[in-house]
Backbone as JSON, one array per atom type, in Angstrom:
{
  "sequence": "XXXXXXXXXXXXXXXXXXXXXXXXXXXXXXXXXXXXXXXXXXXXXXXXXXXXXXXXXXXXXXXXXXXXXXXXXXXXXXXXXXXXXXXXXXXXXXXXXXXXXXXXXXXXXXXXXXXXXXXXXXXXXXXXXXXXXXXXXXXXXXXXXXXXXXXXXXXXXXXXXXXXXXXXXXXXX",
  "N": [[122.24, 125.65, 23.87], [122.25, 127.17, 27.27], [121.72, 129.52, 29.14], [121.96, 130.73, 32.61], [119.94, 132.83, 34.54], [118.16, 135.66, 36.14], [115.42, 133.96, 37.62], [113.12, 135.07, 38.53], [113.14, 137.73, 37.86], [113.01, 137.3, 35.2], [110.38, 136.32, 34.83], [108.79, 138.69, 35.32], [109.42, 140.39, 33.54], [108.27, 142.63, 31.05], [107.31, 141.39, 27.48], [107.17, 142.24, 24.22], [104.05, 141.52, 22.68], [101.41, 140.81, 20.46], [101.74, 143.67, 20.04], [101.73, 144.69, 22.76], [102.97, 144.7, 25.88], [103.71, 141.63, 27.74], [104.34, 139.42, 30.59], [106.37, 137.07, 30.97], [104.93, 135.03, 32.93], [102.18, 135.77, 32.52], [102.04, 135.4, 29.95], [101.93, 132.26, 29.99], [99.71, 132.02, 31.15], [97.95, 133.02, 29.41], [98.25, 131.04, 27.32], [97.75, 128.86, 28.87], [94.78, 129.23, 29.35], [93.56, 129.47, 26.45], [94.28, 126.8, 26.15], [92.61, 125.3, 28.09], [89.87, 126.63, 26.95], [89.85, 125.77, 24.4], [89.82, 123.22, 24.91], [92.25, 121.46, 24.74], [94.75, 120.37, 25.83], [97.21, 119.98, 24.56], [97.97, 122.55, 23.58], [98.52, 124.13, 25.76], [100.75, 122.43, 26.45], [102.47, 122.08, 24.46], [103.47, 124.5, 23.06], [106.22, 126.22, 22.45], [108.13, 127.4, 24.77], [109.94, 129.58, 26.97], [111.62, 128.93, 28.97], [113.88, 126.13, 29.51], [112.8, 123.37, 30.51], [110.61, 123.43, 29.27], [108.39, 123.11, 26.38], [110.5, 122.33, 23.05], [111.84, 124.52, 20.89], [110.61, 125.06, 17.64], [111.66, 123.53, 14.64], [110.6, 125.01, 12.52], [108.02, 127.55, 12.07], [105.04, 126.95, 13.43], [102.13, 126.48, 12.08], [98.81, 127.36, 10.65], [97.33, 125.62, 9.1], [98.54, 123.27, 9.63], [98.72, 122.97, 12.18], [97.6, 121.29, 14.45], [98.77, 118.52, 13.61], [101.42, 119.89, 14.06], [101.39, 120.02, 16.78], [100.83, 117.17, 17.64], [103.4, 116.3, 16.78], [105.35, 117.51, 18.41], [104.42, 117.2, 20.87], [105.3, 114.39, 21.07], [107.82, 114.47, 20.74], [108.46, 116.07, 23.35], [107.58, 114.24, 25.04], [109.57, 112.25, 24.85], [111.78, 113.38, 25.34], [114.63, 113.51, 27.48], [115.49, 115.33, 29.38], [113.43, 117.58, 29.3], [111.13, 115.86, 30.07], [111.36, 113.72, 32.47], [112.1, 110.76, 33.85], [112.79, 109.05, 36.92], [114.05, 106.62, 37.52], [115.17, 105.22, 39.66], [114.37, 106.7, 41.95], [111.58, 106.33, 41.45], [109.68, 107.79, 40.27], [108.21, 110.32, 37.91], [108.83, 113.36, 36.35], [106.89, 116.02, 35.3], [106.86, 118.35, 32.77], [106.44, 121.99, 33.53], [104.25, 123.57, 32.03], [102.96, 121.31, 30.47], [102.14, 120.12, 33.3], [100.29, 121.9, 34.38], [98.64, 122.19, 32.82], [97.09, 119.69, 33.24], [94.88, 119.2, 34.48], [92.96, 119.41, 31.88], [93.82, 117.68, 30.11], [92.93, 115.36, 31.77], [90.23, 115.71, 31.84], [90.02, 115.8, 29.05], [90.61, 113.04, 28.27], [88.98, 111.57, 30.15], [86.46, 112.47, 28.89], [86.26, 110.9, 26.5], [87.01, 108.03, 27.52], [86.34, 107.64, 29.9], [86.56, 108.62, 33.44], [89.03, 108.4, 36.34], [91.76, 108.07, 35.85], [95.39, 107.89, 36.08], [97.69, 110.63, 35.24], [99.76, 109.97, 33.24], [98.95, 107.79, 32.24], [96.37, 108.65, 30.83], [97.54, 110.28, 29.29], [99.24, 108.31, 27.28], [97.63, 107.82, 25.58], [97.42, 109.94, 23.78], [99.79, 109.7, 22.33], [102.58, 108.91, 20.22], [103.69, 105.08, 19.28], [106.63, 104.97, 20.33], [107.26, 107.26, 22.17], [104.64, 106.43, 23.76], [105.64, 103.7, 24.81], [107.95, 104.38, 26.48], [106.03, 106.1, 28.46], [104.9, 103.68, 29.37], [106.78, 102.51, 30.62], [107.04, 103.53, 32.74], [104.65, 103.32, 34.61], [103.08, 103.22, 37.65], [104.92, 104.81, 38.55], [105.33, 107.69, 40.91], [103.55, 110.8, 40.27], [105.06, 113.79, 39.49], [105.34, 117.55, 39.56], [107.83, 119.25, 37.43], [110.57, 121.17, 38.7], [110.95, 124.36, 38.72], [113.68, 125.71, 36.36], [116.05, 127.74, 36.81], [116.98, 128.52, 33.8], [117.04, 129.7, 30.54], [115.86, 128.94, 27.25], [117.67, 128.87, 24.72], [118.66, 129.2, 21.52], [121.18, 127.25, 19.98], [124.45, 128.73, 18.61], [124.39, 128.81, 15.42], [126.24, 127.25, 12.71], [127.84, 127.61, 9.56], [128.43, 125.18, 6.97], [130.44, 125.69, 4.08], [129.25, 125.04, 0.89], [127.45, 123.08, 1.63], [124.71, 121.04, 1.86], [121.91, 120.96, 2.72], [119.85, 120.72, 6.02], [120.85, 123.24, 8.42], [123.72, 123.27, 10.86], [123.57, 123.06, 14.24], [125.22, 124.63, 17.04]],
  "CA": [[122.69, 126.24, 25.07], [121.54, 127.49, 28.2], [122.23, 130.66, 30.53], [121.58, 131.01, 33.92], [119.36, 134.2, 34.68], [117.59, 135.65, 37.71], [114.1, 133.83, 37.2], [111.88, 136.15, 39.04], [113.03, 139.02, 37.34], [112.39, 137.3, 33.7], [108.83, 136.19, 34.89], [108.17, 139.77, 35.41], [109.86, 141.72, 32.51], [107.37, 142.76, 29.71], [107.74, 141.28, 26.41], [106.0, 142.55, 23.35], [103.07, 140.21, 22.33], [100.33, 141.57, 19.73], [101.85, 144.97, 20.63], [101.41, 144.61, 24.17], [104.29, 143.94, 27.01], [103.18, 140.43, 28.57], [105.25, 138.94, 31.27], [106.4, 134.98, 30.44], [103.78, 134.33, 33.84], [100.91, 136.32, 31.69], [101.86, 134.47, 28.35], [101.97, 131.11, 30.35], [97.89, 132.05, 31.31], [97.0, 133.03, 28.29], [98.21, 129.69, 26.67], [96.52, 127.63, 29.64], [93.44, 129.61, 29.18], [93.61, 128.83, 25.74], [94.04, 125.21, 25.82], [90.91, 125.12, 28.44], [88.77, 127.16, 26.48], [89.56, 124.79, 23.26], [89.84, 121.63, 25.33], [93.27, 120.8, 24.14], [96.09, 120.14, 26.49], [98.61, 120.25, 23.9], [97.9, 123.78, 23.34], [99.52, 124.78, 26.8], [101.93, 121.55, 26.62], [103.47, 122.06, 23.55], [103.67, 125.55, 22.3], [107.37, 126.58, 22.94], [108.36, 128.36, 26.27], [111.43, 130.71, 27.32], [112.18, 127.83, 29.71], [114.33, 124.69, 29.36], [111.91, 122.37, 30.63], [109.05, 123.58, 28.42], [108.42, 122.43, 24.93], [111.48, 122.98, 22.5], [111.71, 125.5, 20.01], [110.47, 123.97, 16.72], [112.75, 123.67, 13.73], [109.89, 125.89, 11.5], [106.87, 128.04, 12.53], [103.7, 126.62, 13.73], [101.04, 126.96, 11.1], [97.6, 127.26, 10.88], [96.94, 124.29, 8.44], [99.22, 121.89, 10.08], [98.82, 123.23, 13.57], [97.2, 119.59, 15.02], [99.84, 117.61, 13.85], [102.81, 120.08, 14.81], [101.06, 119.66, 18.13], [101.27, 115.97, 17.71], [104.94, 116.18, 16.81], [105.78, 118.15, 19.53], [104.02, 116.13, 22.31], [105.87, 112.95, 20.9], [109.14, 115.07, 21.2], [108.49, 116.44, 24.67], [107.61, 112.9, 26.12], [110.93, 111.41, 24.44], [112.98, 114.34, 25.6], [114.92, 113.03, 28.94], [115.78, 116.4, 29.65], [112.19, 117.82, 29.98], [110.24, 114.77, 30.85], [112.11, 113.3, 33.18], [111.78, 109.25, 34.53], [113.53, 108.69, 37.3], [113.77, 104.9, 37.42], [116.11, 105.02, 40.81], [113.24, 107.38, 42.82], [110.56, 105.9, 40.78], [108.86, 109.14, 39.85], [108.01, 110.91, 36.64], [108.62, 114.68, 36.78], [106.02, 116.3, 34.27], [107.14, 119.61, 32.27], [105.72, 122.99, 33.91], [103.17, 123.78, 31.67], [101.95, 119.99, 30.9], [101.66, 119.69, 34.57], [99.47, 123.31, 34.65], [97.41, 121.86, 31.96], [96.73, 118.58, 33.31], [93.23, 118.68, 34.09], [92.35, 119.49, 30.8], [94.06, 116.56, 29.7], [92.18, 114.37, 32.08], [88.76, 115.83, 31.38], [89.92, 115.18, 27.36], [90.41, 111.4, 28.38], [87.47, 111.36, 30.69], [85.27, 112.5, 27.96], [86.1, 109.54, 25.64], [87.34, 106.87, 27.53], [86.01, 107.16, 31.39], [87.22, 109.04, 34.28], [89.54, 107.33, 37.23], [93.35, 107.52, 35.42], [96.32, 109.07, 36.53], [98.46, 111.71, 34.17], [100.61, 109.19, 32.53], [97.43, 106.57, 31.65], [95.77, 109.55, 29.85], [98.61, 110.91, 28.23], [99.67, 107.7, 26.69], [96.65, 107.71, 24.55], [97.73, 110.97, 22.93], [101.45, 109.75, 21.66], [102.78, 107.57, 19.17], [103.96, 103.96, 19.93], [107.75, 104.93, 21.12], [106.78, 107.78, 23.57], [103.83, 105.7, 24.5], [106.56, 102.63, 25.56], [108.54, 105.42, 27.3], [105.21, 106.08, 29.47], [104.24, 102.63, 30.02], [107.93, 101.87, 31.42], [106.61, 104.52, 34.26], [103.31, 103.18, 35.15], [103.19, 102.92, 39.09], [105.63, 105.65, 39.32], [104.93, 108.71, 41.49], [104.01, 111.95, 39.31], [105.4, 114.98, 40.28], [105.87, 118.82, 38.57], [109.18, 119.28, 37.36], [111.14, 122.39, 39.43], [111.39, 125.31, 37.78], [115.02, 125.64, 36.45], [116.26, 128.87, 35.73], [117.88, 128.41, 32.44], [116.18, 129.96, 29.02], [116.24, 127.91, 26.06], [118.39, 129.99, 23.78], [119.07, 128.58, 20.45], [122.73, 127.42, 19.78], [124.71, 129.3, 17.22], [124.34, 128.39, 13.86], [127.33, 127.04, 12.03], [127.57, 127.42, 8.2], [129.42, 124.75, 6.18], [130.39, 126.31, 2.69], [128.85, 124.33, -0.11], [127.04, 121.74, 2.64], [123.26, 121.07, 1.23], [120.91, 120.28, 3.92], [119.88, 121.49, 7.28], [122.21, 124.26, 9.14], [123.39, 122.77, 12.05], [123.58, 123.97, 15.63], [126.4, 124.27, 18.28]],
  "C": [[121.86, 127.04, 26.07], [122.35, 128.72, 28.59], [121.34, 130.47, 31.55], [121.2, 132.69, 34.29], [118.74, 134.29, 35.76], [115.79, 135.24, 36.95], [112.92, 134.53, 37.39], [111.81, 137.38, 38.2], [112.55, 138.54, 35.63], [110.68, 136.94, 33.66], [107.95, 137.73, 35.06], [108.68, 140.87, 34.49], [108.62, 141.31, 31.58], [108.13, 142.26, 28.36], [106.64, 141.46, 25.47], [105.39, 141.11, 22.54], [101.69, 140.94, 21.71], [100.55, 142.98, 20.03], [101.36, 145.35, 22.06], [102.78, 144.27, 24.74], [103.42, 142.59, 27.76], [104.65, 140.12, 29.29], [105.43, 137.37, 31.08], [105.09, 134.45, 31.7], [102.38, 135.0, 32.58], [100.85, 135.23, 30.14], [101.48, 132.88, 28.92], [100.18, 131.14, 30.7], [97.38, 132.41, 30.53], [97.15, 132.08, 27.52], [97.61, 128.67, 27.53], [94.9, 127.92, 29.81], [92.99, 129.22, 27.85], [93.06, 127.42, 25.1], [93.0, 124.86, 26.69], [89.98, 125.76, 27.36], [88.68, 126.09, 25.12], [89.5, 123.36, 23.29], [90.6, 121.12, 25.03], [94.53, 121.23, 24.84], [97.02, 120.38, 26.19], [98.83, 121.63, 23.47], [99.18, 124.34, 24.38], [100.96, 123.65, 26.82], [102.97, 121.83, 26.1], [103.97, 123.3, 22.64], [105.11, 126.1, 23.12], [107.35, 127.78, 24.16], [110.0, 128.95, 26.15], [112.0, 129.77, 28.24], [112.96, 126.57, 29.29], [113.31, 123.91, 29.49], [110.56, 122.4, 30.05], [109.35, 122.87, 27.16], [109.74, 122.93, 24.1], [111.15, 123.66, 21.36], [111.46, 124.54, 18.74], [111.45, 124.46, 15.45], [111.88, 124.92, 12.52], [108.67, 126.36, 12.34], [105.8, 127.27, 12.58], [102.74, 127.24, 12.36], [99.77, 126.35, 10.95], [97.03, 125.92, 10.06], [97.67, 122.97, 8.39], [99.47, 122.15, 11.75], [98.48, 121.84, 14.42], [98.25, 119.05, 14.77], [101.06, 118.16, 14.22], [102.71, 119.82, 16.1], [101.66, 118.38, 18.56], [102.73, 115.34, 18.03], [105.29, 116.49, 17.96], [105.82, 117.35, 20.92], [104.77, 114.99, 22.24], [107.41, 113.36, 21.59], [109.31, 115.22, 22.93], [108.45, 115.21, 25.48], [108.93, 112.12, 26.06], [112.1, 112.06, 24.93], [113.38, 113.9, 27.16], [115.25, 114.16, 29.8], [114.61, 117.31, 30.4], [111.19, 116.96, 30.61], [111.08, 113.51, 31.39], [111.54, 111.93, 34.37], [112.75, 109.05, 35.11], [113.64, 107.36, 38.0], [114.16, 104.96, 38.96], [114.83, 105.37, 42.02], [111.68, 106.98, 42.36], [109.18, 106.69, 40.87], [109.48, 109.72, 38.63], [107.53, 112.39, 36.73], [108.1, 115.24, 35.52], [106.75, 117.76, 34.23], [106.13, 120.36, 33.07], [104.56, 123.11, 33.33], [102.27, 122.52, 30.56], [101.34, 119.7, 32.33], [100.31, 120.8, 34.99], [98.2, 122.82, 33.87], [97.0, 120.57, 32.0], [95.46, 118.28, 33.4], [92.27, 119.28, 32.96], [92.45, 118.31, 30.13], [93.14, 115.5, 30.31], [90.59, 114.56, 31.93], [88.73, 115.36, 29.96], [89.42, 113.53, 27.43], [89.57, 110.94, 28.73], [86.29, 111.24, 29.8], [85.34, 111.23, 26.96], [86.33, 108.2, 26.13], [86.67, 106.41, 29.4], [87.08, 107.84, 32.26], [88.29, 107.75, 35.36], [91.05, 107.17, 36.68], [94.22, 108.36, 36.16], [96.9, 109.99, 35.2], [98.91, 110.75, 33.11], [99.74, 108.31, 31.38], [97.08, 107.68, 30.52], [96.86, 109.97, 29.11], [98.97, 110.15, 27.14], [98.86, 107.36, 25.14], [96.98, 108.61, 23.2], [99.17, 111.09, 22.03], [101.21, 108.77, 20.79], [103.29, 106.34, 20.07], [105.28, 104.04, 21.03], [107.64, 105.87, 22.29], [105.84, 106.92, 24.28], [104.55, 104.74, 25.35], [107.22, 103.31, 26.78], [107.33, 105.58, 28.79], [104.89, 105.12, 30.17], [105.55, 102.09, 31.21], [107.62, 102.6, 33.01], [105.78, 104.43, 34.88], [103.55, 102.54, 36.7], [103.99, 103.88, 39.84], [104.77, 106.84, 39.99], [104.78, 109.75, 40.17], [104.13, 113.23, 39.9], [105.66, 116.39, 39.18], [107.4, 118.69, 38.65], [109.44, 121.01, 38.1], [111.26, 123.15, 38.25], [113.01, 125.39, 37.54], [115.34, 127.01, 35.81], [117.22, 129.11, 34.57], [116.76, 128.93, 31.6], [116.78, 129.04, 28.07], [116.84, 128.82, 25.29], [119.05, 129.14, 22.74], [120.7, 128.4, 20.35], [122.94, 128.51, 18.53], [124.95, 128.67, 16.59], [125.69, 128.32, 13.55], [127.27, 126.57, 10.76], [128.79, 126.33, 7.91], [129.53, 125.37, 4.55], [130.16, 124.94, 1.84], [128.16, 123.12, 0.52], [125.57, 122.11, 2.02], [122.68, 120.01, 2.75], [120.7, 121.62, 5.43], [120.99, 122.5, 8.19], [122.45, 123.2, 10.4], [123.91, 123.56, 13.11], [124.72, 123.51, 16.66], [126.09, 123.67, 19.59]]
}
């Protein structure tokens, strides 16, 4: 579900991280710095954020041993998520999630190091996703590419509903 909040107040408020208070903007800057240091745009783009247009919350925590694979899976999900990665056919515009947009320089440098410079964001991104999200990106070739506007909605996990005797994952409302 989502809840409307004062976006400016949430950006300034301190949240505990590693024993110190960090604002959401400071956390985003730490992720972007790590992304640039490691030369991996997926760190900024795929780590779940507080805002509804950031990468979604994973079903299980990221782990050191499976980190790269989890980033790959999250990137595929992010590109396929029509609320977060918006391709507006009528306006011929693709709206890129905020953290992916802010880390686009890292993505374009990663692409240029392997394949050469001179491509746009969608072309570079398609080499890092699996076939289904790649097809979605290919359908937007030639569209304008813009950052998604911040939406003042927090990503809040839905209420869990338990069904007695049910085996399998818990369903979210």
